[in-house]
Amino acid sequence: MCAKTLTIDGNEVSAADDATILDAATEAGIKIPTLCHLEGVYDIGACRLCLVEAVGIPKLLPACTTKVVEGMNVRTDTERIRKYRRINLELLFAERNHVCSVCVSNNHCELQTLAYNHGMDHVRYDYLFPKWAVDTTHPRYGMDHNRCILCTRCVRVCWHVEGAGTLNTAGRGARSQIIADLIQPWGEADSCTSCGKCVMACPTGALFQRGATVGEMEHDREKLEFIITAREKKQWIP
Amino acid sequence: MVLNDLIQIKERELASRKKYVLRCCMAAGCMSSNAQSLKDELEKAVAAAGLKDEVEVRGVGCLKLCCQGPLVQADPAEILYERVKPEDAAAIVAALKGGQAKVSQGDLNHPFFTRQMSIVLANSGIVDPERIDSYIAADGYLALRNALREMEPKEVTDTIVRSGLRGRGGAGFPTGLKWGTVAKSTGTKKYVICNADEGDPGAFMDRSVLESDPHAVLEGMALAAYAVGADQGYIYVRAEYPLAISRLQTAIKQAKQYGLLGSGVFESPFNLTIDLRLGAGAFVCGEETALMASVEGKRGTPRPRPPFPAEKGLWNCPTLINNVETFANVPAIVRNGAEWFAGIGTEKSKGTKVFALAGKIKNTGLIEVPMGTKLRDIVEDMGGGAPDGGTIKAVQTGGPSGGCIPAGSLDTPVDYESLSKLGSIMGSGGMIVMDQATDMVDVARFFMEFCMDESCGKCVPCRAGTAQMHHLLSKIVARKATAEDLAKLEELCDMVKHTSLCGLGQTAPNPVMSTLRFFRGEYTERLQPDTLGRPGTESAVPAGSRAT
């Protein structure tokens, strides 16, 4: 195996023979935004946020799936690319309901962070916001399709890390959705091992641990009564 | 099967020909207007007249002038009967030996017929697609025999290279170059795939070829498989084409019986199995990487290229994938030679192209013309212009990936380069004619709705972008959009075109961009003042915010 040298944003970098542009950039400390990329599972080139320009190649290249070529001259942050990235993010925010203030992932969401980083202070497109159901049939986890960006990171960890093959994609276009088994309520999907890897993989608040969402906190009044009874009557029974 | 057998079958078939032939179109168009009972009635009428020894009633493929179906052609008198009803059968049989049947007759000297040049459709309307002997009588499988017994695989590829044949699926990639790449790719297992997932609205060329001459496609695939070193072929045909599927199944079965498919074809070491795979109704499965995923039994979504199918295709093996019409050209090229084919058409676009003429035009149907024929000749001479005294406004080619060519550019020759200069594409062959009553913004919205519905949903620009563009177009049609909305639409066209993962998304903005280019007024006249009171004219939007 021989290494390759290339230029990324004016910096000469070396990369392993089978490295992708994203690998090479990451190693050189150059940050390329991604959403569908997840370390540990294979790449699909779907979110199109990591598109970069390469001198002499008319098409934009997805950094996550394009292998480095000797002498390649890559530019990751041109005005044109920044414009496309911002439109891409705006499209995602207009496509489904991503109201951050009431989201379980608020302030630790990859989509939100990318929007901040790209100066997306408002969305110019009309919000389409179709009504999607929230699946809370699983005892430990919930799935909110309204927050889903269909990056399929959950599907890939479910199949290729856990090996359960519970999650999948169904439907097409804007009507695509993540499903459990054969479009069953998640809680009834026999193949699910409840490993929670999908929740760890999710870049937004689409997959979450139950008990953590807005409105889910329950006041345990009985506990209070128990303590008062114990203090006043010296009885340790409810 | 050896050469002698082939010759014997041909001679036997020709010797059994009867004096009179009634060719009944049995392609889907005529079948849907009762052609089957018409053919039955004709057979009964022949029997009743005691002419069974003299008259053959032959079910054939497409007779091309679909709008006048059901069609029957009487030979040797060369009379084309139009809109024939089953009750006309006796009159047509009676007229065979002179006299006139009181049935509407088509003009076979009309430019619609005389300007056609048939290579792909040479057997269409002549051979019986359900009988392999009929195809062999038209020199079918001769090219395959000669290639297998007298040519090296490389010579076959070279023939295709020299012929200048380009992919008929729409993009026009040089076919010989593709074959050469697959042939050179290393791998013990290789595949050939025929893409018969025709899905553009208004396009029915591939369906007609499959229904009319399925053996030509099989022979083309076999020649390709020999050239690239494949022993397994798949025809991916959409399930909505039941007649094409049944004729392909019949053809494959007959070819196997004759030893023209299977092991040791023409007693050579060449083996080939061809199987059918049916599409499940997704337009995107016409995209080659999605098609291959579907053949593998996976969800039909495209993946980034490279690697190209020629290097890593079906189950990661080198795979050749061509369109129906491309394969149907191959036997004729091998039989007649590369130079013959290269002598037809223009400098960069060789041969002929089949178009499905549809829309606001008198003669709708199937035409095959040499590359370089002017659009005006096709729509005005052959198509007969707009019906009811209307005038043609535009011609749409390339379906949802193509564009609208305005009437002013009708003198453009039909070839890959000229059409793309006009912001359209050759496409697979759908040609929809539009008259003055057509609303171009609505046309753009129709195609955008199609792309939005057919987007697989994998990549963001295509999934969310087409939805947003459709939303903006609907606003413009409803006269609720501002100049800023139009600017957003143009910006989205640029973004979706350049950032989408596959061809569906990359070409989805084409109908919008092309109607904006030639019919911008139809967009701007509907714009409304915005909330700041700025008028609905384009100058109201600061230049900086407009798409470049």
mmCIF file of N, CA and C in Angstrom, chain A residues 28-119:
data_model
loop_
_atom_site.group_PDB
_atom_site.id
_atom_site.type_symbol
_atom_site.label_atom_id
_atom_site.label_comp_id
_atom_site.label_asym_id
_atom_site.label_seq_id
_atom_site.Cartn_x
_atom_site.Cartn_y
_atom_site.Cartn_z
ATOM 1 N N ALA A 28 -5.976 15.832 8.843
ATOM 2 C CA ALA A 28 -5.215 17.074 8.758
ATOM 3 C C ALA A 28 -5.858 18.192 9.571
ATOM 4 N N GLY A 29 -6.905 17.869 10.307
ATOM 5 C CA GLY A 29 -7.540 18.867 11.150
ATOM 6 C C GLY A 29 -8.424 19.840 10.383
ATOM 7 N N ILE A 30 -8.813 19.477 9.171
ATOM 8 C CA ILE A 30 -9.711 20.331 8.388
ATOM 9 C C ILE A 30 -11.118 19.785 8.550
ATOM 10 N N LYS A 31 -12.016 20.643 9.019
ATOM 11 C CA LYS A 31 -13.350 20.156 9.342
ATOM 12 C C LYS A 31 -14.291 20.285 8.156
ATOM 13 N N ILE A 32 -14.851 19.170 7.732
ATOM 14 C CA ILE A 32 -15.876 19.180 6.687
ATOM 15 C C ILE A 32 -17.180 18.788 7.361
ATOM 16 N N PRO A 33 -18.231 19.597 7.195
ATOM 17 C CA PRO A 33 -19.483 19.264 7.887
ATOM 18 C C PRO A 33 -20.104 17.973 7.339
ATOM 19 N N THR A 34 -20.671 17.173 8.224
ATOM 20 C CA THR A 34 -21.331 15.925 7.810
ATOM 21 C C THR A 34 -22.581 15.728 8.651
ATOM 22 N N LEU A 35 -23.492 14.932 8.139
ATOM 23 C CA LEU A 35 -24.662 14.532 8.934
ATOM 24 C C LEU A 35 -24.886 13.026 8.870
ATOM 25 N N CYS A 36 -24.799 12.467 7.658
ATOM 26 C CA CYS A 36 -25.087 11.029 7.550
ATOM 27 C C CYS A 36 -23.841 10.187 7.834
ATOM 28 N N HIS A 37 -22.672 10.832 7.907
ATOM 29 C CA HIS A 37 -21.447 10.094 8.213
ATOM 30 C C HIS A 37 -21.403 9.744 9.704
ATOM 31 N N LEU A 38 -21.045 8.504 10.003
ATOM 32 C CA LEU A 38 -20.870 8.104 11.398
ATOM 33 C C LEU A 38 -19.670 7.181 11.459
ATOM 34 N N GLU A 39 -18.723 7.550 12.268
ATOM 35 C CA GLU A 39 -17.515 6.736 12.416
ATOM 36 C C GLU A 39 -17.910 5.325 12.839
ATOM 37 N N GLY A 40 -17.435 4.329 12.121
ATOM 38 C CA GLY A 40 -17.724 2.945 12.523
ATOM 39 C C GLY A 40 -18.691 2.222 11.596
ATOM 40 N N VAL A 41 -19.497 2.975 10.847
ATOM 41 C CA VAL A 41 -20.364 2.317 9.862
ATOM 42 C C VAL A 41 -20.053 2.885 8.474
ATOM 43 N N TYR A 42 -20.439 2.130 7.458
ATOM 44 C CA TYR A 42 -20.109 2.541 6.093
ATOM 45 C C TYR A 42 -20.851 3.818 5.695
ATOM 46 N N ASP A 43 -20.288 4.512 4.688
ATOM 47 C CA ASP A 43 -20.867 5.783 4.265
ATOM 48 C C ASP A 43 -21.795 5.603 3.078
ATOM 49 N N ILE A 44 -22.790 6.487 2.969
ATOM 50 C CA ILE A 44 -23.759 6.377 1.881
ATOM 51 C C ILE A 44 -23.831 7.637 1.025
ATOM 52 N N GLY A 45 -23.181 8.703 1.451
ATOM 53 C CA GLY A 45 -23.175 9.935 0.644
ATOM 54 C C GLY A 45 -24.546 10.534 0.441
ATOM 55 N N ALA A 46 -25.395 10.528 1.474
ATOM 56 C CA ALA A 46 -26.783 10.941 1.281
ATOM 57 C C ALA A 46 -27.073 12.378 1.682
ATOM 58 N N CYS A 47 -26.402 12.906 2.719
ATOM 59 C CA CYS A 47 -26.817 14.226 3.211
ATOM 60 C C CYS A 47 -26.302 15.351 2.339
ATOM 61 N N ARG A 48 -25.269 15.110 1.575
ATOM 62 C CA ARG A 48 -24.687 16.054 0.622
ATOM 63 C C ARG A 48 -24.092 17.295 1.295
ATOM 64 N N LEU A 49 -23.895 17.262 2.611
ATOM 65 C CA LEU A 49 -23.276 18.405 3.285
ATOM 66 C C LEU A 49 -21.771 18.391 3.112
ATOM 67 N N CYS A 50 -21.203 17.209 2.883
ATOM 68 C CA CYS A 50 -19.751 17.121 2.790
ATOM 69 C C CYS A 50 -19.256 17.316 1.359
ATOM 70 N N LEU A 51 -20.129 17.782 0.462
ATOM 71 C CA LEU A 51 -19.696 18.007 -0.919
ATOM 72 C C LEU A 51 -18.541 19.004 -0.954
ATOM 73 N N VAL A 52 -17.541 18.675 -1.736
ATOM 74 C CA VAL A 52 -16.385 19.561 -1.880
ATOM 75 C C VAL A 52 -16.083 19.759 -3.367
ATOM 76 N N GLU A 53 -15.286 20.772 -3.648
ATOM 77 C CA GLU A 53 -14.855 20.999 -5.027
ATOM 78 C C GLU A 53 -13.473 20.413 -5.210
ATOM 79 N N ALA A 54 -13.219 19.885 -6.402
ATOM 80 C CA ALA A 54 -11.869 19.453 -6.727
ATOM 81 C C ALA A 54 -11.497 20.114 -8.048
ATOM 82 N N VAL A 55 -10.343 20.752 -8.076
ATOM 83 C CA VAL A 55 -9.933 21.485 -9.269
ATOM 84 C C VAL A 55 -9.851 20.512 -10.450
ATOM 85 N N GLY A 56 -10.506 20.890 -11.541
ATOM 86 C CA GLY A 56 -10.458 20.063 -12.749
ATOM 87 C C GLY A 56 -11.595 19.067 -12.867
ATOM 88 N N ILE A 57 -12.394 18.933 -11.807
ATOM 89 C CA ILE A 57 -13.541 18.012 -11.865
ATOM 90 C C ILE A 57 -14.809 18.864 -11.799
ATOM 91 N N PRO A 58 -15.637 18.800 -12.846
ATOM 92 C CA PRO A 58 -16.799 19.691 -12.876
ATOM 93 C C PRO A 58 -17.824 19.406 -11.782
ATOM 94 N N LYS A 59 -17.951 18.132 -11.393
ATOM 95 C CA LYS A 59 -18.980 17.790 -10.407
ATOM 96 C C LYS A 59 -18.469 17.982 -8.985
ATOM 97 N N LEU A 60 -19.384 18.282 -8.085
ATOM 98 C CA LEU A 60 -19.019 18.330 -6.673
ATOM 99 C C LEU A 60 -18.904 16.892 -6.169
ATOM 100 N N LEU A 61 -17.966 16.680 -5.244
ATOM 101 C CA LEU A 61 -17.712 15.315 -4.781
ATOM 102 C C LEU A 61 -18.087 15.153 -3.315
ATOM 103 N N PRO A 62 -18.819 14.084 -2.988
ATOM 104 C CA PRO A 62 -19.069 13.830 -1.566
ATOM 105 C C PRO A 62 -17.764 13.361 -0.896
ATOM 106 N N ALA A 63 -17.298 14.113 0.102
ATOM 107 C CA ALA A 63 -15.999 13.806 0.721
ATOM 108 C C ALA A 63 -16.015 12.445 1.397
ATOM 109 N N CYS A 64 -17.203 12.005 1.858
ATOM 110 C CA CYS A 64 -17.246 10.771 2.643
ATOM 111 C C CYS A 64 -17.099 9.518 1.790
ATOM 112 N N THR A 65 -17.453 9.603 0.511
ATOM 113 C CA THR A 65 -17.382 8.388 -0.300
ATOM 114 C C THR A 65 -16.374 8.492 -1.442
ATOM 115 N N THR A 66 -15.728 9.654 -1.584
ATOM 116 C CA THR A 66 -14.771 9.799 -2.684
ATOM 117 C C THR A 66 -13.361 9.482 -2.195
ATOM 118 N N LYS A 67 -12.731 8.546 -2.862
ATOM 119 C CA LYS A 67 -11.373 8.171 -2.486
ATOM 120 C C LYS A 67 -10.389 9.251 -2.957
ATOM 121 N N VAL A 68 -9.331 9.441 -2.199
ATOM 122 C CA VAL A 68 -8.335 10.442 -2.591
ATOM 123 C C VAL A 68 -7.591 9.966 -3.837
ATOM 124 N N VAL A 69 -7.197 10.946 -4.640
ATOM 125 C CA VAL A 69 -6.417 10.666 -5.843
ATOM 126 C C VAL A 69 -5.124 11.464 -5.720
ATOM 127 N N GLU A 70 -4.033 10.850 -6.130
ATOM 128 C CA GLU A 70 -2.735 11.520 -6.051
ATOM 129 C C GLU A 70 -2.797 12.898 -6.732
ATOM 130 N N GLY A 71 -2.328 13.906 -6.023
ATOM 131 C CA GLY A 71 -2.231 15.238 -6.610
ATOM 132 C C GLY A 71 -3.528 16.021 -6.666
ATOM 133 N N MET A 72 -4.587 15.445 -6.095
ATOM 134 C CA MET A 72 -5.899 16.095 -6.100
ATOM 135 C C MET A 72 -5.825 17.444 -5.365
ATOM 136 N N ASN A 73 -6.544 18.434 -5.888
ATOM 137 C CA ASN A 73 -6.579 19.740 -5.237
ATOM 138 C C ASN A 73 -8.016 20.021 -4.807
ATOM 139 N N VAL A 74 -8.252 19.834 -3.495
ATOM 140 C CA VAL A 74 -9.619 19.893 -2.971
ATOM 141 C C VAL A 74 -9.864 21.217 -2.265
ATOM 142 N N ARG A 75 -11.046 21.761 -2.465
ATOM 143 C CA ARG A 75 -11.435 22.974 -1.737
ATOM 144 C C ARG A 75 -12.747 22.699 -1.014
ATOM 145 N N THR A 76 -12.700 22.855 0.305
ATOM 146 C CA THR A 76 -13.859 22.438 1.108
ATOM 147 C C THR A 76 -14.729 23.604 1.548
ATOM 148 N N ASP A 77 -14.300 24.815 1.308
ATOM 149 C CA ASP A 77 -15.022 25.924 1.925
ATOM 150 C C ASP A 77 -15.170 27.117 0.987
ATOM 151 N N THR A 78 -15.555 26.868 -0.248
ATOM 152 C CA THR A 78 -15.732 27.984 -1.172
ATOM 153 C C THR A 78 -17.090 28.634 -0.947
ATOM 154 N N GLU A 79 -17.265 29.787 -1.539
ATOM 155 C CA GLU A 79 -18.523 30.507 -1.374
ATOM 156 C C GLU A 79 -19.695 29.672 -1.903
ATOM 157 N N ARG A 80 -19.435 29.019 -3.043
ATOM 158 C CA ARG A 80 -20.491 28.215 -3.663
ATOM 159 C C ARG A 80 -20.911 27.063 -2.746
ATOM 160 N N ILE A 81 -19.918 26.385 -2.172
ATOM 161 C CA ILE A 81 -20.223 25.254 -1.297
ATOM 162 C C ILE A 81 -20.945 25.725 -0.041
ATOM 163 N N ARG A 82 -20.484 26.864 0.504
ATOM 164 C CA ARG A 82 -21.144 27.384 1.707
ATOM 165 C C ARG A 82 -22.610 27.693 1.416
ATOM 166 N N LYS A 83 -22.859 28.243 0.222
ATOM 167 C CA LYS A 83 -24.238 28.583 -0.152
ATOM 168 C C LYS A 83 -25.090 27.311 -0.242
ATOM 169 N N TYR A 84 -24.549 26.290 -0.895
ATOM 170 C CA TYR A 84 -25.301 25.037 -1.031
ATOM 171 C C TYR A 84 -25.556 24.406 0.337
ATOM 172 N N ARG A 85 -24.559 24.488 1.213
ATOM 173 C CA ARG A 85 -24.730 23.881 2.546
ATOM 174 C C ARG A 85 -25.829 24.581 3.311
ATOM 175 N N ARG A 86 -25.841 25.900 3.181
ATOM 176 C CA ARG A 86 -26.861 26.619 3.918
ATOM 177 C C ARG A 86 -28.250 26.287 3.374
ATOM 178 N N ILE A 87 -28.398 26.228 2.055
ATOM 179 C CA ILE A 87 -29.702 25.864 1.472
ATOM 180 C C ILE A 87 -30.095 24.463 1.949
ATOM 181 N N ASN A 88 -29.124 23.557 1.938
ATOM 182 C CA ASN A 88 -29.364 22.181 2.368
ATOM 183 C C ASN A 88 -29.936 22.169 3.788
ATOM 184 N N LEU A 89 -29.293 22.933 4.687
ATOM 185 C CA LEU A 89 -29.767 22.973 6.075
ATOM 186 C C LEU A 89 -31.147 23.609 6.165
ATOM 187 N N GLU A 90 -31.354 24.670 5.397
ATOM 188 C CA GLU A 90 -32.678 25.304 5.412
ATOM 189 C C GLU A 90 -33.751 24.334 4.927
ATOM 190 N N LEU A 91 -33.415 23.551 3.897
ATOM 191 C CA LEU A 91 -34.375 22.570 3.381
ATOM 192 C C LEU A 91 -34.746 21.569 4.461
ATOM 193 N N LEU A 92 -33.741 21.129 5.239
ATOM 194 C CA LEU A 92 -34.006 20.173 6.315
ATOM 195 C C LEU A 92 -34.898 20.792 7.379
ATOM 196 N N PHE A 93 -34.614 22.050 7.731
ATOM 197 C CA PHE A 93 -35.416 22.697 8.776
ATOM 198 C C PHE A 93 -36.844 22.971 8.303
ATOM 199 N N ALA A 94 -37.013 23.155 6.975
ATOM 200 C CA ALA A 94 -38.363 23.428 6.459
ATOM 201 C C ALA A 94 -39.131 22.143 6.199
ATOM 202 N N GLU A 95 -38.382 21.031 6.052
ATOM 203 C CA GLU A 95 -39.021 19.784 5.652
ATOM 204 C C GLU A 95 -39.869 19.167 6.768
ATOM 205 N N ARG A 96 -39.289 19.089 7.961
ATOM 206 C CA ARG A 96 -40.053 18.534 9.088
ATOM 207 C C ARG A 96 -39.891 19.460 10.290
ATOM 208 N N ASN A 97 -40.650 19.211 11.286
ATOM 209 C CA ASN A 97 -40.666 20.096 12.443
ATOM 210 C C ASN A 97 -39.402 19.933 13.284
ATOM 211 N N HIS A 98 -38.569 20.958 13.285
ATOM 212 C CA HIS A 98 -37.355 20.916 14.094
ATOM 213 C C HIS A 98 -37.335 22.105 15.056
ATOM 214 N N VAL A 99 -38.390 22.304 15.815
ATOM 215 C CA VAL A 99 -38.407 23.430 16.745
ATOM 216 C C VAL A 99 -37.516 23.083 17.936
ATOM 217 N N CYS A 100 -36.333 23.712 17.950
ATOM 218 C CA CYS A 100 -35.294 23.311 18.904
ATOM 219 C C CYS A 100 -35.718 23.498 20.357
ATOM 220 N N SER A 101 -36.453 24.562 20.619
ATOM 221 C CA SER A 101 -36.689 24.905 22.025
ATOM 222 C C SER A 101 -37.458 23.832 22.773
ATOM 223 N N VAL A 102 -38.222 23.018 22.072
ATOM 224 C CA VAL A 102 -38.957 21.961 22.759
ATOM 225 C C VAL A 102 -38.445 20.576 22.357
ATOM 226 N N CYS A 103 -37.175 20.523 21.959
ATOM 227 C CA CYS A 103 -36.620 19.243 21.515
ATOM 228 C C CYS A 103 -35.714 18.663 22.587
ATOM 229 N N VAL A 104 -35.752 17.360 22.733
ATOM 230 C CA VAL A 104 -34.919 16.687 23.737
ATOM 231 C C VAL A 104 -33.430 16.906 23.475
ATOM 232 N N SER A 105 -33.090 17.189 22.234
ATOM 233 C CA SER A 105 -31.680 17.309 21.896
ATOM 234 C C SER A 105 -31.206 18.752 21.878
ATOM 235 N N ASN A 106 -32.029 19.650 22.299
ATOM 236 C CA ASN A 106 -31.668 21.066 22.242
ATOM 237 C C ASN A 106 -30.288 21.307 22.847
ATOM 238 N N ASN A 107 -29.450 21.934 22.054
ATOM 239 C CA ASN A 107 -28.070 22.290 22.434
ATOM 240 C C ASN A 107 -27.061 21.148 22.372
ATOM 241 N N HIS A 108 -27.512 19.947 22.070
ATOM 242 C CA HIS A 108 -26.528 18.919 21.751
ATOM 243 C C HIS A 108 -27.017 18.133 20.542
ATOM 244 N N CYS A 109 -27.356 18.911 19.507
ATOM 245 C CA CYS A 109 -27.921 18.350 18.282
ATOM 246 C C CYS A 109 -26.992 18.696 17.133
ATOM 247 N N GLU A 110 -26.653 17.720 16.325
ATOM 248 C CA GLU A 110 -25.725 17.983 15.220
ATOM 249 C C GLU A 110 -26.332 18.915 14.173
ATOM 250 N N LEU A 111 -27.613 18.759 13.935
ATOM 251 C CA LEU A 111 -28.274 19.607 12.945
ATOM 252 C C LEU A 111 -28.271 21.060 13.413
ATOM 253 N N GLN A 112 -28.608 21.233 14.686
ATOM 254 C CA GLN A 112 -28.655 22.580 15.263
ATOM 255 C C GLN A 112 -27.264 23.220 15.230
ATOM 256 N N THR A 113 -26.264 22.446 15.598
ATOM 257 C CA THR A 113 -24.902 22.966 15.621
ATOM 258 C C THR A 113 -24.456 23.393 14.227
ATOM 259 N N LEU A 114 -24.790 22.558 13.243
ATOM 260 C CA LEU A 114 -24.430 22.908 11.864
ATOM 261 C C LEU A 114 -25.123 24.201 11.435
ATOM 262 N N ALA A 115 -26.380 24.341 11.838
ATOM 263 C CA ALA A 115 -27.122 25.552 11.480
ATOM 264 C C ALA A 115 -26.453 26.779 12.101
ATOM 265 N N TYR A 116 -26.050 26.666 13.371
ATOM 266 C CA TYR A 116 -25.333 27.766 14.031
ATOM 267 C C TYR A 116 -24.058 28.087 13.247
ATOM 268 N N ASN A 117 -23.292 27.044 12.970
ATOM 269 C CA ASN A 117 -21.998 27.245 12.326
ATOM 270 C C ASN A 117 -22.111 27.870 10.943
ATOM 271 N N HIS A 118 -23.241 27.628 10.289
ATOM 272 C CA HIS A 118 -23.402 28.172 8.950
ATOM 273 C C HIS A 118 -24.233 29.447 8.944
ATOM 274 N N GLY A 119 -24.383 30.031 10.122
ATOM 275 C CA GLY A 119 -25.055 31.321 10.207
ATOM 276 C C GLY A 119 -26.502 31.278 9.752
#
